[in-house]
Amino acid sequence: MNRVYNFSAGPSMLPMPVLEKAASELVCYGNSGMSVMEMSHRSPDYEAIIKKAEADLRKIMNIPDNYKVLFLQGGASTQFSSVALNLINRAPSKKGLYAVSGQFSGKAYKEAVKMGINAKCIATTKDDNFDHVPTITRDMVDQDASYLHICFNNTIYGTKYGYIPDCGDVPLVADMSSCIISEPVDVTKFGVIYAGAQKNMAPAGLTLVIVREDLLGLSDESIPTMLDWKTMADNDSMYNTPPCYAIYMAGLVYEWIAQLGGLEVMKEMNVKKAKLLYDYLDSQDYYIAPVKADSRSMMNVTFVTGDADLDKKFASEAAAAGLKNLKGHRSVGGMRASIYNAMPYEGVEALVAFMKKFAQENPKK
Amino acid sequence: MNRVYNFSAGPSMLPMPVLEKAASELVCYGNSGMSVMEMSHRSPDYEAIIKKAEADLRKIMNIPDNYKVLFLQGGASTQFSSVALNLINRAPSKKGLYAVSGQFSGKAYKEAVKMGINAKCIATTKDDNFDHVPTITRDMVDQDASYLHICFNNTIYGTKYGYIPDCGDVPLVADMSSCIISEPVDVTKFGVIYAGAQKNMAPAGLTLVIVREDLLGLSDESIPTMLDWKTMADNDSMYNTPPCYAIYMAGLVYEWIAQLGGLEVMKEMNVKKAKLLYDYLDSQDYYIAPVKADSRSMMNVTFVTGDADLDKKFASEAAAAGLKNLKGHRSVGGMRASIYNAMPYEGVEALVAFMKKFAQENPKK
């Protein structure tokens, strides 16, 4: 069995101890006589699994009691609709604010517009090819708005907010799909945090929503029940059958992080990995890192050679060397190394070594 | 490792060969160097997995080319909204018809009403405690309606339609969550078939939708994108990241069925299991099977002793004997044996033997 270093943006690497544990108990979990996949979601065995997952997540993220944790389905894309439908009535203006810092925040904005919501884009860095995130100041945030939506880490462009925008009394809603549990974050600064699980938490098919209680129950009666956070909160994410196995996997990941020492330790490990790669990028001029320094993502590192053919060759030869999925998103090209929690330091060392070798072997004309 | 016989209504048993294969390749799939859980959904390895899953399903269910197969998230409960939002505009009447044969068909109807849809219940067996399914005749189906929605097998009550209602030109929409791929079904008689996967197909977190192409693209522009079947069809279920691992597991189940000989063989096995249990129920008077003969489900077999305390004792002692989850749904009480595809014949034999022993040891007063 030869494991590769998988730099995929998502789904992406999971920690080896987690995979090995899951494999060892896949057919038969503990004394239950069955797989976790086969358990009734209302059985005591499964109740223990989902409760421990939530408790571990609350512990590592330091989630206050006045926030609900929901384990949902549908991906962040479903939340683009849910955010608008659940929150738009919060203020009489029924106006949703959006900052567009890349493809997914743009999709969230467009989804609101499509659904007939009064959505306003207050900031975008589109004219700069999203090479940094917008600077959002308090005066830009209309205080009569129902919410402000941002994407905290932009997977495709490799950018991240280096600060938490001050929104005054307007709830800040953040898509954290590609940076969730990569470092400590002050949950109290947000009204809602949501994330697809498939980048840093679990296999695809699970969506985490962390929502402040006063933001529940504001939707119109006509909201599709499964998109209504209050219904899901009132039923502890079990209004219907939840994605049980993905929640179990997320629980193993939360436990792994807790055992390592929590998000402070995780941040140290991630800083070390990202620093190795960015320091190399800053030390040479063969590769160009397009993202401005203050917006650099710790999870998704983008770079280009400046020559599309060389980029293609790079991704192809890297894959052959066991460094997989380094090709950038089809909408932007170049290379992207996603170095989530589960990527070992050795993987980034191997990448930098390969980059040096490739640069030597492929001089630019 | 002592595996039990798990009679859970869902999530429920998966075939042992499927679980063993999944366990053996969980950490590293083939030559990919990674787990299926870690694969980019757009990678060639994963594309092969999802394409084979769809091809095998099309083969075993004999799905015609003018039907799309969608692998979605959110459970059947999400489809209660999706059915109404996608189909209500099909006819100028904008009227949806519903037959209520149990809890989930009732929820589907209520969801349409809640969303402001013009929903009409044309038949219900509520007054008979849902001990049979409604008889729906052609004259009951308003021909100006957009669709008729039924639940083909009612998990909680243990009933199933023994016939396919003749709807004329009105598309028949069936929730088949608890009977999908248990026997051959004539797909051409339906406009839409949908099913949560966690009963007979895969772990929870995957929802199958089979939809006739002419029923795509009818929704209002304001439909949440993730509920729009056309968006999902146009993107081969990859508008966003699909529930990759659950689809992989479903693919293993489809392959298992194909290797056994397809749905005719599966039906033979299921008939044999159900017959063993129903024949025993009909041969004695200790246990009562409340469902009328023409509506009996082959997947969910309900029975009671007529004494709530004895029922409780039965479920408890059965569990201790390795026959798990025989307690009926909390809304109806009694016992329920869910004997899906993956339940071996030996499991039903063990159940009948236990039932005989329990009846002898616990004479009624």
XYZ file of C-alpha atoms in Angstrom:
730
model
C 0.000 0.000 0.000
C 1.675 3.202 -1.191
C -0.085 6.272 0.089
C 0.469 9.456 -1.907
C 0.565 13.083 -0.800
C -2.820 14.334 -1.923
C -2.992 18.109 -2.382
C -6.622 18.019 -3.517
C -8.763 21.042 -2.618
C -11.571 18.775 -1.498
C -12.465 16.050 -0.911
C -8.989 15.838 0.516
C -6.657 14.003 2.853
C -7.885 12.556 6.114
C -5.537 11.735 9.005
C -4.065 8.238 8.759
C -4.977 7.305 12.366
C -8.576 8.224 11.539
C -8.646 6.157 8.365
C -7.032 3.197 10.085
C -9.477 3.321 12.977
C -12.436 3.569 10.596
C -11.177 0.620 8.574
C -10.623 -1.498 11.663
C -14.174 -1.027 12.925
C -16.022 -0.700 9.622
C -17.575 -4.181 9.686
C -18.245 -4.258 13.403
C -18.212 -1.282 15.751
C -17.259 -2.051 19.336
C -19.705 -4.508 20.851
C -22.588 -3.371 18.685
C -22.453 -6.320 16.307
C -22.827 -4.029 13.312
C -21.167 -1.339 11.234
C -21.731 2.307 12.133
C -23.227 2.500 8.619
C -25.938 0.058 9.672
C -26.926 1.655 12.965
C -30.299 3.212 13.499
C -29.677 6.894 14.058
C -31.930 6.628 17.103
C -29.987 3.766 18.706
C -28.010 4.350 21.917
C -24.773 3.385 20.159
C -25.274 6.007 17.488
C -26.559 8.645 19.908
C -23.273 8.294 21.767
C -21.316 8.792 18.552
C -23.085 11.969 17.437
C -23.128 13.446 20.958
C -19.398 12.870 21.379
C -18.730 14.396 17.954
C -20.622 17.525 18.931
C -19.013 17.690 22.373
C -15.502 17.339 20.917
C -16.202 19.991 18.291
C -17.590 22.365 20.942
C -14.472 21.775 22.984
C -11.890 22.301 20.265
C -13.705 25.308 18.735
C -14.748 26.715 22.106
C -18.334 27.142 20.905
C -20.472 29.056 23.425
C -23.692 27.535 24.766
C -25.859 30.046 22.942
C -24.785 28.583 19.610
C -26.396 25.488 18.100
C -24.306 22.947 16.230
C -26.101 21.349 13.282
C -24.939 18.364 11.242
C -26.699 18.735 7.899
C -26.548 17.596 4.298
C -26.359 19.376 0.966
C -22.975 21.076 1.077
C -22.156 24.742 1.451
C -24.061 25.337 -1.799
C -27.290 24.443 -0.021
C -26.413 26.915 2.701
C -26.228 29.689 0.107
C -30.034 29.337 -0.069
C -30.483 28.552 3.602
C -28.617 31.630 4.811
C -30.884 33.926 2.825
C -34.111 32.074 3.644
C -33.346 31.795 7.365
C -31.991 35.269 7.975
C -33.487 37.744 5.525
C -36.399 38.608 7.845
C -34.132 39.509 10.760
C -34.350 43.212 9.954
C -37.308 45.135 8.466
C -35.150 46.082 5.470
C -35.026 42.416 4.411
C -31.657 43.185 2.871
C -28.733 40.785 2.742
C -25.182 42.087 2.343
C -22.497 40.169 0.493
C -18.768 40.551 0.043
C -17.562 38.777 -3.082
C -14.006 37.489 -2.713
C -14.069 34.569 -5.127
C -16.227 31.988 -6.822
C -18.179 30.633 -3.871
C -18.966 33.971 -2.251
C -20.106 35.046 -5.716
C -22.343 31.999 -5.934
C -23.833 32.775 -2.520
C -24.645 36.299 -3.697
C -26.107 35.114 -7.006
C -28.208 32.509 -5.224
C -29.830 35.187 -3.080
C -30.528 37.322 -6.158
C -31.962 34.306 -8.017
C -34.337 33.585 -5.142
C -35.642 37.138 -5.271
C -33.846 38.314 -2.141
C -32.808 41.950 -1.808
C -29.095 41.221 -1.931
C -26.427 43.903 -2.044
C -22.768 43.379 -2.837
C -20.836 45.802 -0.621
C -17.332 44.791 -1.665
C -15.564 42.714 -4.261
C -12.017 42.157 -5.433
C -13.080 40.793 -8.803
C -11.239 43.514 -10.735
C -8.002 42.293 -9.163
C -8.685 38.658 -10.080
C -9.445 38.021 -6.426
C -5.754 38.211 -5.509
C -6.733 39.548 -2.087
C -9.824 39.769 0.079
C -11.808 42.996 0.407
C -11.163 45.400 3.244
C -14.533 45.674 4.943
C -14.858 48.558 7.351
C -17.686 49.241 9.753
C -19.059 52.153 7.672
C -19.557 49.831 4.682
C -21.915 47.593 6.635
C -25.437 49.057 6.440
C -26.698 48.711 9.980
C -30.250 48.098 8.789
C -29.232 44.903 6.949
C -30.252 41.417 8.026
C -26.760 39.969 7.712
C -23.378 40.200 5.995
C -22.145 37.081 4.198
C -18.467 36.421 3.539
C -16.371 33.450 2.486
C -13.578 33.359 5.053
C -11.100 31.299 3.023
C -11.275 31.201 -0.748
C -10.204 27.741 -1.865
C -9.823 28.518 -5.548
C -7.805 31.725 -5.231
C -5.857 30.800 -2.114
C -6.909 33.821 -0.097
C -8.181 34.239 3.438
C -9.449 37.072 5.572
C -6.619 38.032 7.890
C -9.128 39.848 10.089
C -12.738 39.500 11.207
C -14.826 42.333 9.772
C -16.500 44.591 12.330
C -20.173 44.518 11.398
C -21.604 46.359 14.359
C -24.919 44.703 15.202
C -25.331 43.021 11.841
C -24.701 39.265 12.127
C -21.632 38.116 10.260
C -22.176 34.875 8.329
C -19.086 33.033 7.172
C -18.573 30.136 4.821
C -15.534 28.441 6.398
C -15.558 25.302 4.268
C -11.854 25.398 3.549
C -10.454 26.701 6.831
C -12.741 25.305 9.520
C -10.846 23.814 12.480
C -7.486 24.791 10.984
C -6.859 27.284 13.795
C -8.750 28.854 16.704
C -11.426 31.332 15.704
C -13.536 33.556 17.960
C -16.989 32.108 17.324
C -18.663 34.976 19.213
C -17.676 37.347 16.402
C -19.980 35.460 14.018
C -23.721 34.975 13.802
C -23.384 31.880 11.655
C -20.421 29.747 10.610
C -20.959 26.987 8.093
C -18.732 24.554 6.261
C -18.873 21.642 3.902
C -16.986 18.861 5.681
C -15.021 17.455 2.774
C -11.981 19.694 3.031
C -10.870 19.592 6.625
C -13.337 17.481 8.605
C -14.786 14.372 7.023
C -15.801 12.720 3.767
C -18.170 14.706 1.520
C -21.837 14.605 2.431
C -21.823 16.489 5.721
C -22.356 20.190 6.254
C -21.665 21.846 9.573
C -23.707 24.857 10.660
C -22.937 26.759 13.859
C -25.676 29.285 14.489
C -26.390 31.742 17.288
C -29.739 30.925 18.874
C -31.336 34.334 18.361
C -31.006 33.793 14.599
C -33.267 30.745 14.616
C -36.968 30.854 13.770
C -36.925 33.971 11.602
C -37.788 32.353 8.270
C -41.051 32.522 6.371
C -43.443 29.625 6.910
C -42.915 28.646 3.281
C -39.233 27.709 3.715
C -38.532 24.103 2.690
C -38.473 22.306 6.035
C -35.086 20.718 5.435
C -33.517 24.156 4.902
C -34.956 25.529 8.149
C -32.204 25.699 10.771
C -34.757 25.904 13.590
C -36.336 22.596 12.606
C -32.927 20.987 12.565
C -31.905 22.624 15.864
C -35.154 21.606 17.593
C -34.521 18.012 16.518
C -30.788 17.855 17.324
C -30.018 17.391 13.595
C -32.318 14.344 13.556
C -35.484 15.701 11.991
C -34.765 13.017 9.423
C -31.913 10.537 9.137
C -28.662 12.512 9.275
C -25.537 11.546 7.287
C -24.559 9.195 10.104
C -21.309 7.789 8.803
C -19.878 11.139 7.738
C -20.708 12.463 11.219
C -18.901 9.474 12.740
C -15.861 10.240 10.574
C -15.988 13.915 11.566
C -16.103 12.768 15.183
C -12.931 10.746 14.697
C -11.258 13.828 13.204
C -12.373 16.048 16.119
C -11.047 13.444 18.549
C -7.740 13.296 16.669
C -7.386 17.065 16.961
C -8.328 17.072 20.630
C -5.735 14.379 21.323
C -3.058 16.369 19.493
C -3.782 19.289 21.786
C -6.557 21.218 20.086
C -6.659 24.041 17.572
C -3.688 25.956 18.984
C -1.489 22.971 18.223
C -3.206 22.463 14.874
C -2.499 26.086 14.018
C 1.179 25.694 14.906
C 1.426 22.695 12.604
C -0.409 24.498 9.809
C 1.641 27.683 10.174
C 4.809 25.625 9.947
C 3.671 23.889 6.779
C 2.427 27.064 5.079
C 5.565 28.980 6.086
C 7.799 26.351 4.513
C 5.990 26.756 1.210
C 5.537 30.537 1.228
C 9.112 31.132 2.370
C 10.335 29.099 -0.565
C 8.009 30.967 -2.941
C 9.319 34.307 -1.625
C 12.956 33.221 -1.944
C 13.033 32.639 -5.707
C 11.563 33.980 -8.906
C 10.805 30.850 -10.929
C 7.369 30.488 -9.380
C 5.026 33.385 -8.782
C 2.613 33.462 -5.845
C -0.196 35.726 -7.072
C -1.902 36.350 -3.733
C -1.103 39.545 -1.834
C 0.772 38.953 1.400
C -1.988 40.047 3.771
C -4.553 37.733 2.185
C -2.550 34.521 1.941
C -4.426 31.359 2.840
C -2.817 28.907 5.221
C -4.803 26.060 3.645
C -4.668 26.656 -0.115
C -1.415 27.927 -1.594
C -1.559 29.025 -5.227
C 1.383 29.589 -7.540
C 2.169 29.704 -11.248
C 5.267 29.498 -13.411
C 3.868 32.132 -15.760
C 3.851 29.598 -18.602
C 0.699 27.498 -19.017
C 2.598 24.637 -20.662
C 5.119 24.511 -17.831
C 2.266 24.574 -15.294
C 0.736 21.573 -16.997
C 4.049 19.755 -17.049
C 4.558 20.547 -13.380
C 1.228 19.073 -12.293
C 1.744 16.024 -14.428
C 5.298 15.262 -13.267
C 4.417 15.997 -9.661
C 1.574 13.475 -9.855
C 3.973 10.896 -11.244
C 6.226 11.593 -8.245
C 3.388 10.904 -5.800
C 2.359 14.532 -5.277
C -1.240 14.434 -6.492
C -3.817 17.015 -7.462
C -1.596 20.068 -7.661
C -3.350 21.418 -10.728
C -5.132 24.686 -10.021
C -8.895 25.031 -10.307
C -10.077 24.840 -13.910
C -11.281 28.448 -13.704
C -7.866 29.911 -12.815
C -5.155 27.482 -13.965
C -1.684 27.294 -12.467
C -1.022 25.220 -9.365
C -2.673 24.960 -5.990
C -1.382 23.026 -3.016
C -4.125 22.400 -0.490
C -2.391 21.665 2.783
C -5.201 20.968 5.202
C -4.826 19.590 8.720
C -4.224 16.041 7.523
C -1.346 16.917 5.185
C 1.861 15.969 6.983
C 4.822 18.375 7.113
C 6.740 15.789 5.115
C 4.280 16.237 2.274
C 5.096 19.936 2.025
C 8.830 19.186 2.277
C 8.457 16.759 -0.593
C 6.579 19.387 -2.597
C 9.214 22.066 -2.069
C 11.957 19.613 -2.986
C 10.071 18.743 -6.155
C 9.558 22.436 -6.979
C 13.295 23.075 -6.701
C 14.120 20.106 -8.879
C 11.520 21.052 -11.473
C 12.793 24.632 -11.653
C 16.343 23.382 -12.252
C 15.315 20.884 -14.883
C 12.996 23.229 -16.746
C 14.697 26.589 -17.206
C 12.457 29.270 -18.685
C 13.327 30.589 -22.124
C -16.386 -10.172 16.026
C -20.014 -11.255 16.566
C -22.332 -9.816 13.971
C -25.981 -9.555 14.980
C -29.139 -9.781 12.893
C -30.157 -6.156 12.609
C -33.855 -5.636 11.835
C -33.567 -1.832 11.901
C -35.909 0.077 9.600
C -33.044 2.275 8.464
C -30.170 2.808 8.520
C -30.063 -0.944 8.230
C -28.000 -3.982 7.304
C -25.563 -3.879 4.432
C -24.339 -7.033 2.677
C -21.292 -8.556 4.367
C -19.286 -8.839 1.109
C -19.873 -5.112 0.587
C -18.760 -4.192 4.103
C -15.699 -6.418 3.861
C -14.681 -4.975 0.520
C -15.170 -1.413 1.816
C -13.091 -2.157 4.908
C -10.295 -3.744 2.875
C -9.909 -0.710 0.605
C -10.842 2.059 3.019
C -7.297 3.329 3.592
C -6.109 2.829 0.049
C -8.307 2.253 -2.994
C -6.718 0.220 -5.761
C -3.608 1.954 -7.068
C -4.895 5.420 -6.225
C -2.752 5.842 -3.123
C -5.692 7.243 -1.179
C -9.064 6.440 0.343
C -12.214 6.894 -1.740
C -13.138 9.392 1.001
C -10.132 11.521 0.028
C -10.608 11.546 -3.731
C -11.470 14.679 -5.603
C -14.911 14.107 -7.052
C -13.520 15.311 -10.377
C -10.615 12.843 -10.447
C -10.580 10.025 -13.023
C -10.606 7.413 -10.231
C -13.753 8.835 -8.724
C -15.417 9.471 -12.086
C -15.044 5.753 -12.783
C -16.689 4.910 -9.448
C -19.755 7.115 -9.892
C -20.182 6.168 -13.557
C -20.056 2.463 -12.755
C -22.543 2.941 -9.903
C -24.982 4.618 -12.263
C -24.426 2.042 -15.007
C -24.990 -0.864 -12.623
C -28.135 0.744 -11.217
C -29.468 1.391 -14.728
C -28.797 -2.232 -15.592
C -30.411 -3.829 -12.536
C -33.424 -1.475 -12.542
C -33.686 -1.419 -16.342
C -33.907 2.373 -16.349
C -34.751 3.740 -19.808
C -32.470 6.304 -21.477
C -35.039 9.074 -21.148
C -34.715 8.990 -17.380
C -31.957 10.789 -15.513
C -30.340 9.228 -12.463
C -29.378 11.743 -9.771
C -27.261 11.094 -6.684
C -28.259 13.813 -4.221
C -28.210 14.697 -0.540
C -30.848 15.610 2.008
C -32.917 12.459 2.305
C -36.441 11.789 1.075
C -37.599 14.618 3.341
C -35.792 17.096 1.106
C -37.532 15.573 -1.894
C -40.916 16.356 -0.319
C -40.079 19.991 -1.090
C -38.250 19.258 -4.334
C -41.126 17.291 -5.863
C -43.529 20.188 -5.360
C -41.076 22.894 -6.429
C -39.902 21.034 -9.537
C -43.236 19.739 -10.786
C -46.034 22.057 -9.714
C -45.807 24.161 -12.884
C -46.194 21.157 -15.197
C -49.922 21.814 -15.647
C -51.715 25.190 -15.684
C -53.760 24.093 -12.650
C -50.565 24.106 -10.542
C -52.209 21.423 -8.444
C -50.377 18.539 -6.789
C -52.241 15.355 -5.837
C -51.306 13.271 -2.814
C -52.330 9.877 -1.502
C -51.646 9.579 2.220
C -50.840 6.020 3.254
C -48.713 6.651 6.320
C -46.419 9.080 8.054
C -44.048 9.967 5.238
C -46.674 10.398 2.526
C -48.484 12.601 5.039
C -45.318 14.623 5.558
C -44.907 15.037 1.797
C -48.453 16.377 1.569
C -48.039 18.702 4.548
C -44.776 20.013 3.148
C -46.516 21.062 -0.072
C -49.273 22.782 1.895
C -46.706 24.521 4.102
C -44.899 25.861 1.057
C -48.117 27.360 -0.261
C -48.633 24.750 -2.996
C -52.158 23.882 -4.108
C -52.027 20.337 -2.751
C -54.990 17.981 -2.732
C -55.212 14.716 -0.837
C -57.199 12.333 -3.065
C -57.031 9.259 -0.842
C -55.997 8.260 2.648
C -56.310 5.220 4.876
C -55.761 7.190 8.042
C -59.133 6.176 9.498
C -57.999 2.550 9.349
C -54.705 3.281 11.095
C -52.990 2.853 7.744
C -53.447 -0.928 7.847
C -53.652 -0.969 4.064
C -52.822 1.328 1.151
C -55.509 3.282 -0.666
C -57.118 1.934 -3.808
C -56.439 4.640 -6.360
C -58.469 4.381 -9.532
C -58.058 6.367 -12.710
C -61.204 8.452 -12.074
C -59.754 9.707 -8.770
C -56.751 11.244 -10.533
C -57.690 14.744 -11.747
C -56.228 14.842 -15.211
C -55.463 18.535 -14.933
C -53.082 17.956 -12.028
C -49.323 18.427 -12.218
C -48.523 15.091 -10.527
C -49.694 12.427 -8.102
C -47.402 11.627 -5.183
C -47.474 8.298 -3.356
C -45.229 6.464 -0.902
C -44.841 3.026 -2.460
C -43.793 1.170 0.690
C -44.690 2.486 4.129
C -41.862 1.613 6.481
C -43.656 2.406 9.707
C -46.912 0.569 8.997
C -45.463 -2.286 6.960
C -47.631 -1.717 3.923
C -46.886 -1.566 0.222
C -48.814 -0.847 -2.932
C -49.506 -4.204 -4.567
C -50.274 -2.381 -7.798
C -49.124 0.686 -9.706
C -51.909 3.273 -9.820
C -53.118 4.202 -13.308
C -52.756 7.981 -13.441
C -53.501 8.541 -17.115
C -51.221 11.317 -18.295
C -50.494 12.647 -14.828
C -46.939 11.770 -13.780
C -46.801 9.358 -10.873
C -44.171 10.293 -8.289
C -43.177 7.579 -5.822
C -41.136 7.658 -2.653
C -39.518 4.205 -2.752
C -37.111 4.701 0.145
C -37.927 1.385 1.793
C -38.464 -0.868 -1.229
C -36.069 0.414 -3.877
C -34.106 -2.381 -5.597
C -35.937 -5.066 -3.601
C -37.642 -6.378 -6.748
C -38.054 -5.369 -10.409
C -40.298 -2.377 -11.004
C -41.509 -0.946 -14.298
C -39.809 2.456 -14.231
C -41.788 3.634 -17.265
C -44.945 3.686 -15.146
C -43.463 6.489 -13.046
C -42.545 10.089 -13.736
C -40.239 10.255 -10.748
C -38.912 7.629 -8.331
C -36.892 8.761 -5.347
C -35.410 7.064 -2.320
C -33.266 7.741 0.681
C -30.405 5.259 0.411
C -30.126 4.204 4.036
C -32.607 1.352 3.967
C -31.698 -0.803 1.019
C -28.815 0.828 -0.815
C -26.083 2.499 1.161
C -25.251 4.378 4.358
C -27.429 7.407 5.159
C -26.550 10.607 3.348
C -27.430 9.707 -0.225
C -30.739 10.265 -1.987
C -31.499 8.678 -5.327
C -33.781 10.468 -7.788
C -34.817 8.875 -11.093
C -36.666 11.431 -13.176
C -38.132 11.389 -16.667
C -36.423 14.033 -18.787
C -39.587 15.896 -19.777
C -40.156 16.704 -16.098
C -36.925 18.669 -15.811
C -36.733 22.448 -16.096
C -40.288 23.263 -15.036
C -39.538 24.997 -11.740
C -39.756 28.694 -10.969
C -36.513 30.629 -11.251
C -36.649 31.192 -7.481
C -36.179 27.496 -6.575
C -33.132 26.950 -4.358
C -30.497 25.771 -6.838
C -29.646 22.647 -4.869
C -33.285 21.504 -5.014
C -33.493 21.958 -8.786
C -33.326 18.557 -10.465
C -32.391 20.136 -13.805
C -29.278 21.759 -12.331
C -28.254 18.423 -10.882
C -29.055 16.546 -14.112
C -27.150 19.054 -16.257
C -24.128 18.583 -14.011
C -24.284 14.783 -13.670
C -24.966 15.162 -9.929
C -21.753 17.210 -9.602
C -23.017 20.763 -9.437
C -21.283 20.711 -6.084
C -19.406 17.950 -4.290
C -21.713 14.916 -4.127
C -21.779 12.494 -1.154
C -18.911 10.586 -2.757
C -18.394 7.809 -0.249
C -22.077 6.957 0.088
C -22.263 6.758 -3.712
C -19.268 4.418 -3.697
C -21.021 2.220 -1.117
C -24.227 2.245 -3.179
C -22.134 1.196 -6.171
C -20.781 -1.781 -4.237
C -24.373 -2.757 -3.360
C -25.523 -2.453 -6.991
C -22.567 -4.589 -8.061
C -23.409 -7.173 -5.401
C -26.977 -7.397 -6.710
C -25.846 -7.623 -10.322
C -23.449 -10.436 -9.425
C -26.238 -12.323 -7.626
C -28.300 -12.178 -10.807
C -30.193 -8.911 -10.601
C -33.526 -7.880 -9.169
C -35.403 -11.043 -10.223
C -33.080 -13.070 -8.033
C -33.269 -10.435 -5.289
C -37.042 -10.661 -5.415
C -36.949 -14.453 -5.100
C -34.759 -14.151 -2.019
C -36.965 -11.441 -0.514
C -40.190 -13.321 -1.243
C -38.756 -16.399 0.437
C -37.807 -14.428 3.553
C -41.112 -12.575 3.810
C -43.100 -15.755 3.178
C -41.357 -17.545 6.022
C -42.367 -14.795 8.415
C -45.895 -14.147 7.139
C -46.656 -17.884 6.897
C -45.693 -18.268 10.515
C -47.778 -15.214 11.502
C -50.787 -16.673 9.643
C -50.342 -20.088 11.264
C -50.834 -19.037 14.884
C -52.783 -16.598 16.998
C -50.253 -15.446 19.589
C -48.985 -12.676 17.338
C -51.261 -10.478 15.277
C -50.197 -9.050 11.904
C -52.289 -5.897 11.571
C -51.710 -5.247 7.870
C -54.358 -6.395 5.383
C -53.165 -9.190 3.125
C -53.189 -7.251 -0.140
C -51.065 -4.445 1.310
C -48.346 -6.430 3.052
C -44.828 -5.114 2.672
C -42.092 -7.523 1.695
C -39.528 -5.305 3.441
C -41.132 -4.255 6.730
C -43.200 -6.838 8.594
C -45.209 -5.507 11.537
C -46.795 -7.578 14.292
C -48.028 -7.198 17.865
C -48.862 -9.492 20.761
C -51.814 -7.303 21.698
C -50.161 -6.562 25.055
C -47.834 -3.550 25.200
C -45.816 -4.998 28.088
C -45.285 -8.271 26.247
C -44.267 -6.333 23.135
C -41.655 -4.530 25.171
C -40.392 -7.761 26.696
C -40.231 -9.323 23.237
C -38.075 -6.559 21.768
C -35.809 -6.576 24.789
C -35.270 -10.349 24.929
C -34.885 -10.570 21.164
C -32.133 -7.962 21.318
C -30.382 -9.956 24.032
C -30.539 -12.962 21.704
C -28.827 -11.050 18.883
C -32.003 -10.029 17.037
C -31.723 -6.255 17.181
C -34.068 -3.343 16.582
C -37.363 -5.233 16.467
C -39.223 -2.537 18.364
C -41.898 -0.895 16.241
C -41.763 2.769 15.362
C -42.365 5.001 18.366
C -45.580 6.278 16.781
C -47.218 2.838 16.482
C -45.612 0.484 18.998
C -45.520 -3.309 18.637
C -42.808 -4.979 16.615
C -41.389 -4.459 13.173
C -38.932 -6.695 11.370
C -37.260 -4.889 8.512
C -35.901 -7.567 6.220
C -34.197 -5.677 3.449
C -31.982 -7.190 0.756
C -29.015 -7.591 3.081
C -30.891 -9.562 5.754
C -29.944 -13.212 5.253
C -32.614 -15.928 5.230
C -30.984 -17.309 8.360
C -31.841 -14.083 10.156
C -35.538 -14.574 9.487
C -35.276 -18.229 10.498
C -33.701 -17.146 13.763
C -36.471 -14.599 14.284
C -39.256 -17.132 13.720
C -37.559 -19.593 16.073
C -37.318 -16.871 18.697
C -40.979 -15.913 18.191
C -42.051 -19.517 18.777
C -39.925 -19.826 21.889
C -41.153 -16.492 23.260
C -44.806 -17.443 22.691
C -44.287 -20.716 24.572
C -42.475 -19.073 27.449
C -44.881 -16.154 27.798
C -48.437 -17.465 27.669
C -51.064 -14.727 27.595
C -53.366 -14.422 30.574
